[in-house]
CSV table of C-alpha atoms in Angstrom, one decimal:
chain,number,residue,atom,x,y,z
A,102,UNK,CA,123.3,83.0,85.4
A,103,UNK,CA,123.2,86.2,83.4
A,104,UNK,CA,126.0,88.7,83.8
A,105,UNK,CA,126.1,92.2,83.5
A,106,UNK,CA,128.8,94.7,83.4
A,107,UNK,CA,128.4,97.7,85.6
A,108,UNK,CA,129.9,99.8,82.9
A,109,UNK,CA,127.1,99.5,81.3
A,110,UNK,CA,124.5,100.5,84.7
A,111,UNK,CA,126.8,103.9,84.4
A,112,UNK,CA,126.5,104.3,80.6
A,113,UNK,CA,122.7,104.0,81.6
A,114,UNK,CA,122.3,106.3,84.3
A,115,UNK,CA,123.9,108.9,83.0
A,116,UNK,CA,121.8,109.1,80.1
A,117,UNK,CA,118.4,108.3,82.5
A,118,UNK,CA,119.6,111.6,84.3
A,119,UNK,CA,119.8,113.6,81.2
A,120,UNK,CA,116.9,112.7,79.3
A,121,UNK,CA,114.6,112.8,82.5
A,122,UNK,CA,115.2,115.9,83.2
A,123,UNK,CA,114.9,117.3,79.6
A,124,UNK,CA,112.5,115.2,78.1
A,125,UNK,CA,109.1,114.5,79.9
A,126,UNK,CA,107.3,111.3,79.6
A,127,UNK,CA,104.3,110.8,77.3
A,128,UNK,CA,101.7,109.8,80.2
A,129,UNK,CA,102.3,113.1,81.6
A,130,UNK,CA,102.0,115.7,78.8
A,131,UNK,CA,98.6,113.2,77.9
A,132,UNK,CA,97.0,113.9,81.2
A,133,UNK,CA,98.0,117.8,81.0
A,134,UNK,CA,96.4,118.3,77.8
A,135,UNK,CA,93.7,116.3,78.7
A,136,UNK,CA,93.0,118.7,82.2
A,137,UNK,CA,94.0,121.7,79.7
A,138,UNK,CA,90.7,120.7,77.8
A,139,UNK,CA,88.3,120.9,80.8
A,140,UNK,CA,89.8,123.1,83.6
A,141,UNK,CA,87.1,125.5,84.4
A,142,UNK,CA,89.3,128.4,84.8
A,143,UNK,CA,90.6,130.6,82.0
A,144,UNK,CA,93.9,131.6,83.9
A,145,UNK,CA,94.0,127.6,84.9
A,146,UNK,CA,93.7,126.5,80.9
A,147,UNK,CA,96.6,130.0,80.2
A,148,UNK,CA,99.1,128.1,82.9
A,149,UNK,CA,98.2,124.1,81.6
A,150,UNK,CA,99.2,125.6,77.7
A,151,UNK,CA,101.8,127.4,79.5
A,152,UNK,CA,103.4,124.5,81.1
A,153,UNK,CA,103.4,122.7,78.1
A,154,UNK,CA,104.7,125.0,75.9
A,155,UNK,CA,107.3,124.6,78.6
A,156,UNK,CA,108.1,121.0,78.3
A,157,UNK,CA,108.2,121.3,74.2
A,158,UNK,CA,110.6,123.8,74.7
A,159,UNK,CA,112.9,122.1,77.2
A,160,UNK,CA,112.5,119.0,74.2
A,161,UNK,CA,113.9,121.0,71.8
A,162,UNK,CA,116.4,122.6,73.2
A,163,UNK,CA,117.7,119.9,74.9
A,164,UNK,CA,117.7,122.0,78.8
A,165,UNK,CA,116.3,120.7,82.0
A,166,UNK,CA,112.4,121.1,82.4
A,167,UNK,CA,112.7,122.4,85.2
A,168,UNK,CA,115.5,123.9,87.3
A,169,UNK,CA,115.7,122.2,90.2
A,170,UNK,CA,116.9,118.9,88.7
A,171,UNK,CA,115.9,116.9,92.0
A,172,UNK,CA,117.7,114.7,94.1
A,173,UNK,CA,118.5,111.4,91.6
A,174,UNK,CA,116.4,108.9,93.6
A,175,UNK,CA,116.1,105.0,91.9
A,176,UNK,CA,114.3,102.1,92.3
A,177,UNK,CA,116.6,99.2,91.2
A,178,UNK,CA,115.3,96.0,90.3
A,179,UNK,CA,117.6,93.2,90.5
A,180,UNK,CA,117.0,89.6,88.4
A,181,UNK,CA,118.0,86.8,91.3
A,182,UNK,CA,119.9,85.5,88.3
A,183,UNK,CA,122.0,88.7,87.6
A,184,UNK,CA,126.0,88.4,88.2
A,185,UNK,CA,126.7,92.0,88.1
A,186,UNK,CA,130.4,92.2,87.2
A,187,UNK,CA,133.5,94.8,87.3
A,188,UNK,CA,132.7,96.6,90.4
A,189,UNK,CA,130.2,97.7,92.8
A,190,UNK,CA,126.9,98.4,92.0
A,191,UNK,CA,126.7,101.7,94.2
A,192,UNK,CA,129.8,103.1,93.3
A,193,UNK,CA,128.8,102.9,89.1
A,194,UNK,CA,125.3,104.4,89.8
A,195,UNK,CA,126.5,107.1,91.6
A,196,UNK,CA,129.4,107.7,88.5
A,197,UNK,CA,126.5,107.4,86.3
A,198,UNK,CA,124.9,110.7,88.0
A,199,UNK,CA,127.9,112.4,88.3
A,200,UNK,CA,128.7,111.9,84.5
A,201,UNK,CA,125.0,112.9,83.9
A,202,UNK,CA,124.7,116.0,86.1
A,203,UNK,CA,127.8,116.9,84.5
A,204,UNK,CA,127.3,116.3,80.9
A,205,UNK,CA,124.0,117.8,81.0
A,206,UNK,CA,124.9,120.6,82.4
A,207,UNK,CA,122.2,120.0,85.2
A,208,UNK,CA,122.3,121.9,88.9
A,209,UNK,CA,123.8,120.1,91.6
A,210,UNK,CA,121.4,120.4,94.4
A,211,UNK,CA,123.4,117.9,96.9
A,212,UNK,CA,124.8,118.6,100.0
A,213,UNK,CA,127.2,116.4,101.9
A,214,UNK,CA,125.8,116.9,105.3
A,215,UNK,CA,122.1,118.1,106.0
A,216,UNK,CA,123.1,120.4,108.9
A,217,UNK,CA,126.5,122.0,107.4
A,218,UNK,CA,125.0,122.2,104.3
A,219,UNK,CA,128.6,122.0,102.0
A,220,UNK,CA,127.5,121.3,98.0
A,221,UNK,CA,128.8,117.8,96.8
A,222,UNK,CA,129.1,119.3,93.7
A,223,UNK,CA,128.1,116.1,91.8
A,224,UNK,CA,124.6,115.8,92.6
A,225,UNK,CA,125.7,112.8,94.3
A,226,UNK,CA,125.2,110.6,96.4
A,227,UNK,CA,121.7,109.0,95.2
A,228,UNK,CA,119.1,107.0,97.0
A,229,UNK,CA,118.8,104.1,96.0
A,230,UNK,CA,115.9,101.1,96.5
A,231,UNK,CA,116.7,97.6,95.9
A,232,UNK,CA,114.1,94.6,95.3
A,233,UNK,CA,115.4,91.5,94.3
A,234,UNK,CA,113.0,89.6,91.9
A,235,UNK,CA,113.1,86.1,90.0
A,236,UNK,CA,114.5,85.8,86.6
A,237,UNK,CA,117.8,87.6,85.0
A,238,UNK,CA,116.5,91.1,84.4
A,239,UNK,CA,117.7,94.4,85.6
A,240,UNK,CA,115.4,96.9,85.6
A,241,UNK,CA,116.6,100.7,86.9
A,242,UNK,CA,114.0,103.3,87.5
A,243,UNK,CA,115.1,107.1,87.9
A,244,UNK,CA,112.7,109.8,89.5
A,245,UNK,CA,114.5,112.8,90.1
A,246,UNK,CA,112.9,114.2,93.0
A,247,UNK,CA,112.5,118.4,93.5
A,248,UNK,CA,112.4,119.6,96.4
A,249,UNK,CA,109.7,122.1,96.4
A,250,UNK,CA,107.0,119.4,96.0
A,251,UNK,CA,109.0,117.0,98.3
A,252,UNK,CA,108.9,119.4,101.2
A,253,UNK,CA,105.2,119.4,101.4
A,254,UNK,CA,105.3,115.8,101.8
A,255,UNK,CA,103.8,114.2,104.9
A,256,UNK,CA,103.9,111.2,107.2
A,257,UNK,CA,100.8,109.8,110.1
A,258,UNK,CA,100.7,107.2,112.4
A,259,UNK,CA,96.8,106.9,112.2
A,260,UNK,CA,95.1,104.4,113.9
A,261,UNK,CA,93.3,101.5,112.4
A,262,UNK,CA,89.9,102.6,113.5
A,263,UNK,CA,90.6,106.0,111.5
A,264,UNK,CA,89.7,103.6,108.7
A,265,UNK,CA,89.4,105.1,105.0
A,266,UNK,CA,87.9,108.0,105.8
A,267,UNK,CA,90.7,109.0,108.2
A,268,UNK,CA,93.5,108.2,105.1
A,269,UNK,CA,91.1,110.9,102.8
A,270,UNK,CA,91.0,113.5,105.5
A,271,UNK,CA,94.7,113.1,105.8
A,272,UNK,CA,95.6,113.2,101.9
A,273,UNK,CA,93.1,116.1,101.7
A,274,UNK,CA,94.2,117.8,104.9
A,275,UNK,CA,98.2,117.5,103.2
A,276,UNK,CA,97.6,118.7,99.4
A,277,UNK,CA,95.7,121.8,101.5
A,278,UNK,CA,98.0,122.8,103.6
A,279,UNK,CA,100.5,122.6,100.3
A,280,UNK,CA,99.0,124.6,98.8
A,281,UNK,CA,100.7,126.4,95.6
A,282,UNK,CA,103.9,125.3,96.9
A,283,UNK,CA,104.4,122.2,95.0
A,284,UNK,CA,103.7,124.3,91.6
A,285,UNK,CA,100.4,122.6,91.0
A,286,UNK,CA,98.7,119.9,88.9
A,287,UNK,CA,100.5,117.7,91.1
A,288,UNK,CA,100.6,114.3,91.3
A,289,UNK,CA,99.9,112.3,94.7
A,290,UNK,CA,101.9,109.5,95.6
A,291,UNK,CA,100.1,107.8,98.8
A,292,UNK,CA,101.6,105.1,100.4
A,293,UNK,CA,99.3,102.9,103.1
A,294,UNK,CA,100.9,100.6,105.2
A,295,UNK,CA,103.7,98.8,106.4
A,296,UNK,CA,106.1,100.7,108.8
A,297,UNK,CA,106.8,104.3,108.6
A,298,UNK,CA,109.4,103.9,106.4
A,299,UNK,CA,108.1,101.0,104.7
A,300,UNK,CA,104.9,103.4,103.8
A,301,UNK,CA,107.3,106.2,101.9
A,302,UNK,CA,108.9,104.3,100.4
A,303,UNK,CA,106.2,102.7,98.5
A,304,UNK,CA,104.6,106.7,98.6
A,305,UNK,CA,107.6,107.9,96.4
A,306,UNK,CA,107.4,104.5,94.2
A,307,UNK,CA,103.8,105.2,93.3
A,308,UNK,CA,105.0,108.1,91.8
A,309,UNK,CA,107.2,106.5,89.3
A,310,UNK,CA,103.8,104.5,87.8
A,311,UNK,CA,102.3,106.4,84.4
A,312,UNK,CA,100.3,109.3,85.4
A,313,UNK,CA,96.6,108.4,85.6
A,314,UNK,CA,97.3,104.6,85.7
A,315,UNK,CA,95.1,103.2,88.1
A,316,UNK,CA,96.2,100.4,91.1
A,317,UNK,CA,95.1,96.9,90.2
A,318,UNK,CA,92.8,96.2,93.0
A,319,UNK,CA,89.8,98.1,92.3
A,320,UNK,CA,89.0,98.8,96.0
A,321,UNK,CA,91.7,101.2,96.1
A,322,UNK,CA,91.6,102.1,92.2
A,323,UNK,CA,88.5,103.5,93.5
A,324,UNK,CA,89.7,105.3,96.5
A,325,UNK,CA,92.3,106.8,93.8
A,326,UNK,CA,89.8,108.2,92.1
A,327,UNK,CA,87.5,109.8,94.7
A,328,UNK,CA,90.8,111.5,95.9
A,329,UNK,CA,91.5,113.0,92.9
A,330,UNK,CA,87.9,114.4,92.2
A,331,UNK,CA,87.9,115.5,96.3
A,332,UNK,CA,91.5,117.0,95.6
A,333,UNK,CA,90.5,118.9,92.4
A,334,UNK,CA,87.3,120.4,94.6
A,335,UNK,CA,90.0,122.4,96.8
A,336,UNK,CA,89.8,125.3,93.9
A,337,UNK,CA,94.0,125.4,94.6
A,338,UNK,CA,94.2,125.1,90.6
A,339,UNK,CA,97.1,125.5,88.6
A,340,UNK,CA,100.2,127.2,90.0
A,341,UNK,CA,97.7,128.0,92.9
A,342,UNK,CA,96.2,130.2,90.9
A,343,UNK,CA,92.5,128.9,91.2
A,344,UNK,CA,90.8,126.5,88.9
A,345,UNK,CA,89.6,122.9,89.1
A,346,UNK,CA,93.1,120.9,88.2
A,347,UNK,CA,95.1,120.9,91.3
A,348,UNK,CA,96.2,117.1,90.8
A,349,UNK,CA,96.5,115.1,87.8
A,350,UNK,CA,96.8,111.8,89.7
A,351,UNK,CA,96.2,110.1,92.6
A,352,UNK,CA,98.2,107.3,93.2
A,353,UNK,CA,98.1,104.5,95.9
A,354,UNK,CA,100.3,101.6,96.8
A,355,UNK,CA,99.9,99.2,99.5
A,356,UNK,CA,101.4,96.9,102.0
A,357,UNK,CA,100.4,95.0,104.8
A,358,UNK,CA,100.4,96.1,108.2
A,359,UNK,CA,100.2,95.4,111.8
A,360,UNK,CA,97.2,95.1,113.7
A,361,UNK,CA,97.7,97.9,115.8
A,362,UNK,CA,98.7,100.3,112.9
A,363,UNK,CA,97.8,102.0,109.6
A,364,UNK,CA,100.6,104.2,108.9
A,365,UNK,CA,99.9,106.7,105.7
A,366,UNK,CA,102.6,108.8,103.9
A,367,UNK,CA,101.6,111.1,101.0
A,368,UNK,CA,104.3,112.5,99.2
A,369,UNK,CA,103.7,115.1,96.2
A,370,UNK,CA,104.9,115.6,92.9
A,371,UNK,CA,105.1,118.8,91.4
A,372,UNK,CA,103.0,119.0,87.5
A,373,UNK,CA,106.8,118.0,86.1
A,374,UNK,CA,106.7,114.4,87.2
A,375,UNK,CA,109.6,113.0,86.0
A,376,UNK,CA,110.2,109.3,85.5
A,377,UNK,CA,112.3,107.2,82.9
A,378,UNK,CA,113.2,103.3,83.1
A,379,UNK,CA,115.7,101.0,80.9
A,380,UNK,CA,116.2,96.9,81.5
A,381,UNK,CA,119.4,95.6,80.5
């Protein structure tokens, strides 16, 4: 048995919070300057350069990428032969964020209660996703989640015979209607199965995977890749602005379902998909 110190979670968190937010990860400055090199429209190659003149300069200086700074959302990995020790694992992932929004001088977009609407002032509290697995590792993902692309997220019961082509229709129908919104490229997380809940969760975890990584069965790798080239034919285009680069991604994660069912969730990223992970 392997134990860990939740000391060290916080120490961790609060520097996943700050350097996700300032510093964006290599798969997705890759696949920008790789859309940047054959997006069709002038104005759409201006925005991509503009963008990531963007992220260099948030690098440099150290400041957030963006600033909405997101709603700290994790995906927490936990070894079945992990003791965590010195108090509860909740409490010093939530202190980790709080130290992080703090330190880095990020905007606290919280609000205690979703109808009263009173700022936590913290950034806190988190959501949180647990999975045990075997062996003694303890892996923490952070995806700070913006709001502007998370509000043009979208949930359907369909029904099985709706098949494939009624999940394209619906991931089409969804980036449409989002229009510039989301501050296009985006990136599409789709989740397919499962429960309702079951099918965003595993939406939102697609989006933590690399930008432009493709899912291991190629069945769906596949069906990832006709939904980006079907997405990019909208003409939305960068920042809505027209142009052939309204997604960088498409990406698709599974989970078995009941017979009766074949719930689909797509939920959107905006062109700053943010992601960082650390083991301990």
């Amino acid at each position: 048995m392997r134990t860990i110190d939740v000391a060290l979670v916080t120490q961790e968190v609060r520097r996943l919070c700050m350097e996700a937010n300032m510093f964006l990860a290599e798969d997705v400055t890759k696949a920008m300057t790789a859309f940047e090199a054959k997006e069709a429209s002038p104005i759409g190659r201006q925005i991509l350069r503009d963008l990531l003149e963007n992220v260099q300069l948030a690098a440099d200086k150290e400041v957030p990428i963006c600033q909405d700074t997101g709603m700290a959302v994790f995906f927490v990995e936990c070894g079945q032969d992990v003791q965590l020790t010195g108090g509860y694992i909740e409490d010093a992932i939530h202190e980790g964020v709080r130290q992080g929004y703090k330190d880095g001088f990020l905007r606290k977009s919280v609000v205690a209660d979703p109808l009263r609407r009173v700022n936590t002032k913290d950034n806190t509290p988190a959501i949180i996703h647990y999975q045990v697995v075997p062996g003694d590792q303890f892996k923490i993902t952070f995806a700070p989640k913006g709001f502007g692309s998370e509000n043009m997220s979208r949930s359907k019961m369909l029904t099985p015979s709706a098949g494939r082509a009624g999940v394209v229709d619906f991931v089409l129908e969804t980036v449409s209607l989002a229009g510039p919104n989301p501050c296009p490229p985006i990136v599409v997380g789709v989740g397919i199965g499962g429960t309702l809940d079951k099918a965003a969760v595993i939406a939102k975890k697609a989006l933590t995977r690399a930008v432009g990584s493709h899912h291991e069965d190629p069945y769906y790798a596949e069906l990832e890749q006709e939904l980006l080239e079907k997405v990019n034919q909208l003409g939305i285009g960068p920042q809505g602005l027209g142009g052939t680069t309204t997604a960088l991604s498409v990406q698709i994660e599974t989970f078995p379902t009941h017979i009766a069912g074949l719930p689909v969730v797509v939920n959107i990223n905006c062109h700053a998909a943010r992601h960082q992970s650390v083991c301990l």
